[in-house]
Coordinates of C-alpha atoms in Angstrom, one line a residue:
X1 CA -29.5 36.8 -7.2
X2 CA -27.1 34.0 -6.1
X3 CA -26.1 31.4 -7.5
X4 CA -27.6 27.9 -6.0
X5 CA -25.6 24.3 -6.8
X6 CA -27.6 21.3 -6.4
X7 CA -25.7 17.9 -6.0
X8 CA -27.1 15.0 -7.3
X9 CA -26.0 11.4 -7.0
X10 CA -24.9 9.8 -10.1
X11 CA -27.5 7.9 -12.2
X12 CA -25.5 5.2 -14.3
X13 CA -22.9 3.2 -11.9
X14 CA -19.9 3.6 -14.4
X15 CA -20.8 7.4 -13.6
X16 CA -20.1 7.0 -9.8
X17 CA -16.4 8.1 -9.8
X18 CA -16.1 11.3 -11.6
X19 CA -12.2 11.9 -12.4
X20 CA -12.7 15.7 -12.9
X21 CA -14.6 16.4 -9.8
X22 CA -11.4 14.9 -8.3
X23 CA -9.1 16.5 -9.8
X24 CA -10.7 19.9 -9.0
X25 CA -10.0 19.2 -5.4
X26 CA -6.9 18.7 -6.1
X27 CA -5.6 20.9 -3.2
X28 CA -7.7 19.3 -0.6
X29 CA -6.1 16.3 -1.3
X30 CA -2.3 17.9 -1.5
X31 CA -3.6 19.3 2.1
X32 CA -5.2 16.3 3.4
X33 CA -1.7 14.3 2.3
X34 CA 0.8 16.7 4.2
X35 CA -1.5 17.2 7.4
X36 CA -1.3 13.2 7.8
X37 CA 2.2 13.4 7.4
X38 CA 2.7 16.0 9.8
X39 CA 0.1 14.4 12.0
X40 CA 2.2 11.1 12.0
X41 CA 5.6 13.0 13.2
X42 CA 3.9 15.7 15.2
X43 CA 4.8 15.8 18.9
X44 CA 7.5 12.2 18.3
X45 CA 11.0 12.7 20.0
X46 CA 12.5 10.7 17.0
X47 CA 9.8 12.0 14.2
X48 CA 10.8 11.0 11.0
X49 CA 12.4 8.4 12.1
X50 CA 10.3 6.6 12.7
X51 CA 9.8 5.5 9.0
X52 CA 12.9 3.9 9.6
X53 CA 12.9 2.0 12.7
X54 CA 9.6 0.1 11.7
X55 CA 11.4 -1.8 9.2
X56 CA 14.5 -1.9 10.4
X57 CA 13.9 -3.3 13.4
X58 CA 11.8 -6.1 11.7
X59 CA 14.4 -6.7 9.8
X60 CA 17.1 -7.6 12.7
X61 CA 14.2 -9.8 14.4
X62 CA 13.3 -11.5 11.1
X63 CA 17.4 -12.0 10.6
X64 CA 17.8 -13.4 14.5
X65 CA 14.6 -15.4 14.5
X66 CA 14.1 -16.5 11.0
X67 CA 17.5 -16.1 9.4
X68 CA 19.6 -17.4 11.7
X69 CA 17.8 -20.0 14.7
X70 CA 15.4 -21.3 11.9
X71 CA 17.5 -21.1 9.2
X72 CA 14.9 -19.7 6.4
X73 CA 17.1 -20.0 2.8
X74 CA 17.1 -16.3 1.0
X75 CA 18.3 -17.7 -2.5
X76 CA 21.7 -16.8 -1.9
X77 CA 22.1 -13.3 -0.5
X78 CA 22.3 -12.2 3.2
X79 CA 19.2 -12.5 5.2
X80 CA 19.4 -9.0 6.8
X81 CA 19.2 -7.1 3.1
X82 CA 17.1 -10.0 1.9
X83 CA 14.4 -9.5 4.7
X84 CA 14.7 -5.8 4.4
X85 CA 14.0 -5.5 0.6
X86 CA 10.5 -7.4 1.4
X87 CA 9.6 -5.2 4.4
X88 CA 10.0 -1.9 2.3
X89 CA 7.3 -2.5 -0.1
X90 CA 5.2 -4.8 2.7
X91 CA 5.5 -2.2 5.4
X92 CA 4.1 0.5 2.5
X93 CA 1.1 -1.2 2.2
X94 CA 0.2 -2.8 5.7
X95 CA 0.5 1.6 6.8
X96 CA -1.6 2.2 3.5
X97 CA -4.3 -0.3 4.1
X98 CA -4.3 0.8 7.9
X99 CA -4.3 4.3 7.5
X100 CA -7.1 4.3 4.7
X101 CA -8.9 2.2 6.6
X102 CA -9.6 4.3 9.3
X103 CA -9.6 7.6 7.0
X104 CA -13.0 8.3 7.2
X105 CA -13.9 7.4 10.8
X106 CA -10.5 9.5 11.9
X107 CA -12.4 12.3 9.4
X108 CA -16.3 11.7 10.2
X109 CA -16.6 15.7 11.3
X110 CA -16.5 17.1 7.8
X111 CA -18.2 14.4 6.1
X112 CA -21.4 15.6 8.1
X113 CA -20.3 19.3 7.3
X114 CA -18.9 20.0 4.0
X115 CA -19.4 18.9 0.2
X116 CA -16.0 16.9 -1.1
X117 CA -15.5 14.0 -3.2
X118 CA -14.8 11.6 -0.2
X119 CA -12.6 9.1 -2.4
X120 CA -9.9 12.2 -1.4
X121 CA -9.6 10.6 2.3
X122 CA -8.4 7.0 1.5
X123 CA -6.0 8.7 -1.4
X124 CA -4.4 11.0 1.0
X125 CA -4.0 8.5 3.8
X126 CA -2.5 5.8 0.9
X127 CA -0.5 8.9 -0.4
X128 CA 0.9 9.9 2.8
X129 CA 2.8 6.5 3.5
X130 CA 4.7 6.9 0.5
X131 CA 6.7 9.4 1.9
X132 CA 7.6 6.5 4.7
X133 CA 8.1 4.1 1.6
X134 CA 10.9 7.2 0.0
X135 CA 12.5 7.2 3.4
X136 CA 13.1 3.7 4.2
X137 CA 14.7 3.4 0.4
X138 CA 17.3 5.7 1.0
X139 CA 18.1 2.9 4.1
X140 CA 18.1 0.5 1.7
X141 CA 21.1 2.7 -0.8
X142 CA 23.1 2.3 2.1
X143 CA 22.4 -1.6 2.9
X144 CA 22.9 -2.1 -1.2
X145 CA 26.6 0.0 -0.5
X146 CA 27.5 -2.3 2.8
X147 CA 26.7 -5.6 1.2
X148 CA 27.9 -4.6 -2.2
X149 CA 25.3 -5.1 -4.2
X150 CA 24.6 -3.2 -7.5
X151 CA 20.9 -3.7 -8.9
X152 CA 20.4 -5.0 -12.3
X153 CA 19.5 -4.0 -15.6
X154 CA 15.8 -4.7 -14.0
X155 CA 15.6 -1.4 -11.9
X156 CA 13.4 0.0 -15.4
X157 CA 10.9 -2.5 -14.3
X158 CA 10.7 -0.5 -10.5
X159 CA 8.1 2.3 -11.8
X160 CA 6.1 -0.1 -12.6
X161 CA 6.1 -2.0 -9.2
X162 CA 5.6 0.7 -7.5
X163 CA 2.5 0.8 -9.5
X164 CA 1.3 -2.6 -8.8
X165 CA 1.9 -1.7 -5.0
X166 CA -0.1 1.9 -4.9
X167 CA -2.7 0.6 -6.8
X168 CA -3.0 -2.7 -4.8
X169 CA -3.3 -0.8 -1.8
X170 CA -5.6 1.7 -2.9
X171 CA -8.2 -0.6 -4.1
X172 CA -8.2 -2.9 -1.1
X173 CA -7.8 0.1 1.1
X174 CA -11.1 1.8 -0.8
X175 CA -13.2 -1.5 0.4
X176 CA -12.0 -1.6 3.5
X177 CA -12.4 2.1 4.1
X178 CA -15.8 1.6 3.1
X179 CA -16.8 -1.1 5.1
X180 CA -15.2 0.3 8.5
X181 CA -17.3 3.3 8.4
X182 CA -20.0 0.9 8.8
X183 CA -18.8 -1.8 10.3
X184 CA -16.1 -1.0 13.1
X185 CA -14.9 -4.8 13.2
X186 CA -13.2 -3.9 10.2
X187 CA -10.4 -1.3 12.0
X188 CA -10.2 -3.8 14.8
X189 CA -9.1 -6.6 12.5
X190 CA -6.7 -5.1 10.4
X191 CA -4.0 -5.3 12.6
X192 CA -4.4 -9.5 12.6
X193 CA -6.0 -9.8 8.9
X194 CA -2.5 -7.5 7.5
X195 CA -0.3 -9.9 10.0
X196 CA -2.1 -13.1 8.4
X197 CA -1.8 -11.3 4.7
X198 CA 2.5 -11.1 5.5
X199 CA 2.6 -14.8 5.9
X200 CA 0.4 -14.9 2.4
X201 CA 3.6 -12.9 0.5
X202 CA 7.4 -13.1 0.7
X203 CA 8.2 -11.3 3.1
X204 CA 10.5 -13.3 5.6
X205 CA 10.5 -16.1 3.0
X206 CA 11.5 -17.3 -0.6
X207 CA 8.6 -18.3 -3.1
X208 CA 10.9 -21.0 -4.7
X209 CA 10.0 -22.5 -1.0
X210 CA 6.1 -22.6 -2.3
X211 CA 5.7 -26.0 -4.6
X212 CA 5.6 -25.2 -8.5
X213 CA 2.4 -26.7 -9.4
X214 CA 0.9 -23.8 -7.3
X215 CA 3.1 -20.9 -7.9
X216 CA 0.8 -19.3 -10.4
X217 CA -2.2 -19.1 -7.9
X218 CA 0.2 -17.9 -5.5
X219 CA 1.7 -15.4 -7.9
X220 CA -2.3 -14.2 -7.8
X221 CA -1.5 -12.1 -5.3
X222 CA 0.2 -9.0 -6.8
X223 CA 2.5 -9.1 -3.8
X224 CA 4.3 -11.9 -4.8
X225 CA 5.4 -9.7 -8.3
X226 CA 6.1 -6.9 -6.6
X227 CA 8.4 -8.2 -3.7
X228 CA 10.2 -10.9 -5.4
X229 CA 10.8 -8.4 -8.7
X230 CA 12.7 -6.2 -6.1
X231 CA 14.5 -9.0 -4.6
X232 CA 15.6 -9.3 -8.5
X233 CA 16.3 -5.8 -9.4
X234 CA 18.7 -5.3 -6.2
X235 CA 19.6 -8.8 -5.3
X236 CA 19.7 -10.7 -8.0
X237 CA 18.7 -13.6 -6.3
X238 CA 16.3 -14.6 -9.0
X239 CA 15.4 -14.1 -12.6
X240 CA 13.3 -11.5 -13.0
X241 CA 9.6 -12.5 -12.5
X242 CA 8.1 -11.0 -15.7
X243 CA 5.1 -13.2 -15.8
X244 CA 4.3 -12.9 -11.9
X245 CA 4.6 -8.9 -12.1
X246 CA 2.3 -8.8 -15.3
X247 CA 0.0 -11.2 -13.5
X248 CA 0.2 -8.9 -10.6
X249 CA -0.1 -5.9 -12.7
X250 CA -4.1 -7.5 -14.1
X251 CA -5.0 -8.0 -10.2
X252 CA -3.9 -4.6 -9.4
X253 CA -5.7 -3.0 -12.2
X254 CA -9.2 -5.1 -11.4
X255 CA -8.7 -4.3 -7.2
X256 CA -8.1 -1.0 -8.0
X257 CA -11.4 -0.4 -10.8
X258 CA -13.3 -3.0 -8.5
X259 CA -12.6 -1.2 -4.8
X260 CA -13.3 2.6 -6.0
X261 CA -16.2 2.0 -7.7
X262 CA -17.0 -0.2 -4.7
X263 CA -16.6 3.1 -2.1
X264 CA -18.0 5.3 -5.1
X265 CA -21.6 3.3 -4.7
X266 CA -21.6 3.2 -0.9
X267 CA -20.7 7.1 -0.5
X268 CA -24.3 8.3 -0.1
X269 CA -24.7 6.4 3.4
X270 CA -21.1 7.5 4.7
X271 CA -22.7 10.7 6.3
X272 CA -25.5 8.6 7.9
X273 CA -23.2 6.2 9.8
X274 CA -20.2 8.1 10.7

């Protein structure tokens, strides 16, 4: 006689995500990860370099434009490294929240087909861009040589914001992902609503430029941490944000509970929409 599984959904909310269902499809996610990487190089004349043109080329526009006709103040070190040690992390996420975003609808074939947990296709899209992220720092060992700069006793404090940052961007990209499915607008906005979001963080500017009565709600955008805690780790152009990063680190933690749980519960209508 054979055997005959029978999927249910959940009946408790807390119960929507189930870890160990994850887990177990480990390898479709390890797959799904490398096919989007290959995917992103496949068929490109310069291929993995790409990873490093995006920000470095943003970088020498932010340095002509910014740094030198408008004459944005970067706390003391050289604009071109300065702008550059904002991008790396920024142009992680914008390619996370863009690529997630668009991970189901890019995907919508085997969610009519096949039986996975579908949190896997936002994961592997956010996963994916790391490998850009890895790239783009080894750029930045070579900027750190040029401009002789050693980082500071801070670099323990770069796990965790990389943390903040993959977590950020996995529970905004969750929601998004979730609503674009559904609502198309989403994917057609992101390129303007992550352009609007750069302005929001330090990018191409320094937060000591945003007045001290509201630097705390600023620093509620875990952006603000994780950029400016780099800037102090390899610049030195400020003390070590402690208080912003562990600020950040709360907001992470809630966006990231808040968005999966948030895809989790609108799972069961993915297949009906795509």
């Amino acid at each position: 006689m054979s055997k005959t599984t029978i999927i249910q959904p959940p009946k408790r909310f807390i119960s929507l995500v189930s870890w160990s269902e994850l887990w177990a499809y480990r390898d479709l996610l390890m797959f799904l990860t490398w096919r989007d990487i290959k995917a992103r190089y496949a068929q490109s004349v310069l291929g993995i370099g790409w990873a490093v043109i995006q920000p470095l080329f943003q970088m020498l526009v932010f340095t002509l434009v910014l740094g030198k006709m408008a004459g944005i103040p970067s706390d003391g070190a050289p604009y071109a490294i300065f702008a550059f040690v904002g991008l790396l992390p920024w142009t992680f996420f914008a390619n996370a929240l863009t690529g997630s975003s668009g991970s189901l609808i890019a995907n919508a074939g085997m969610l009519n087909k096949i039986y996975f947990p579908r949190l896997v296709m936002p994961l592997s899209a956010t996963i994916a861009k790391m490998m850009d992220f890895v790239i783009a720092s080894l750029i930045l060992i070579f900027l750190l040589i040029f401009y002789q700069k050693l980082p500071s006793i801070y670099v323990l404090y770069a796990p965790l914001l990389i943390l903040i940052l993959f977590m950020t961007a996995v529970g905004i990209g969750c929601f998004l992902t979730a609503l674009a499915i559904q609502y198309r607008d989403i994917q057609y906005a992101m390129g303007f609503g992550v352009q609007l979001a750069m302005y929001a963080s330090p990018v191409v500017y320094s937060s000591t430029l945003v007045p001290l009565e509201w630097r705390g709600l600023y620093a509620m955008n875990p952006m603000v941490g994780v950029i400016e805690g780099f800037r102090s780790i390899f610049l030195n152009t400020i003390e070590f944000p402690l208080t912003w990063v562990l600020q950040g680190f709360v907001v992470s933690v809630i966006l990231f509970i808040c968005g999966i749980l948030f895809f989790a519960s609108r799972e069961r209508v993915f297949a009906d929409v795509a």
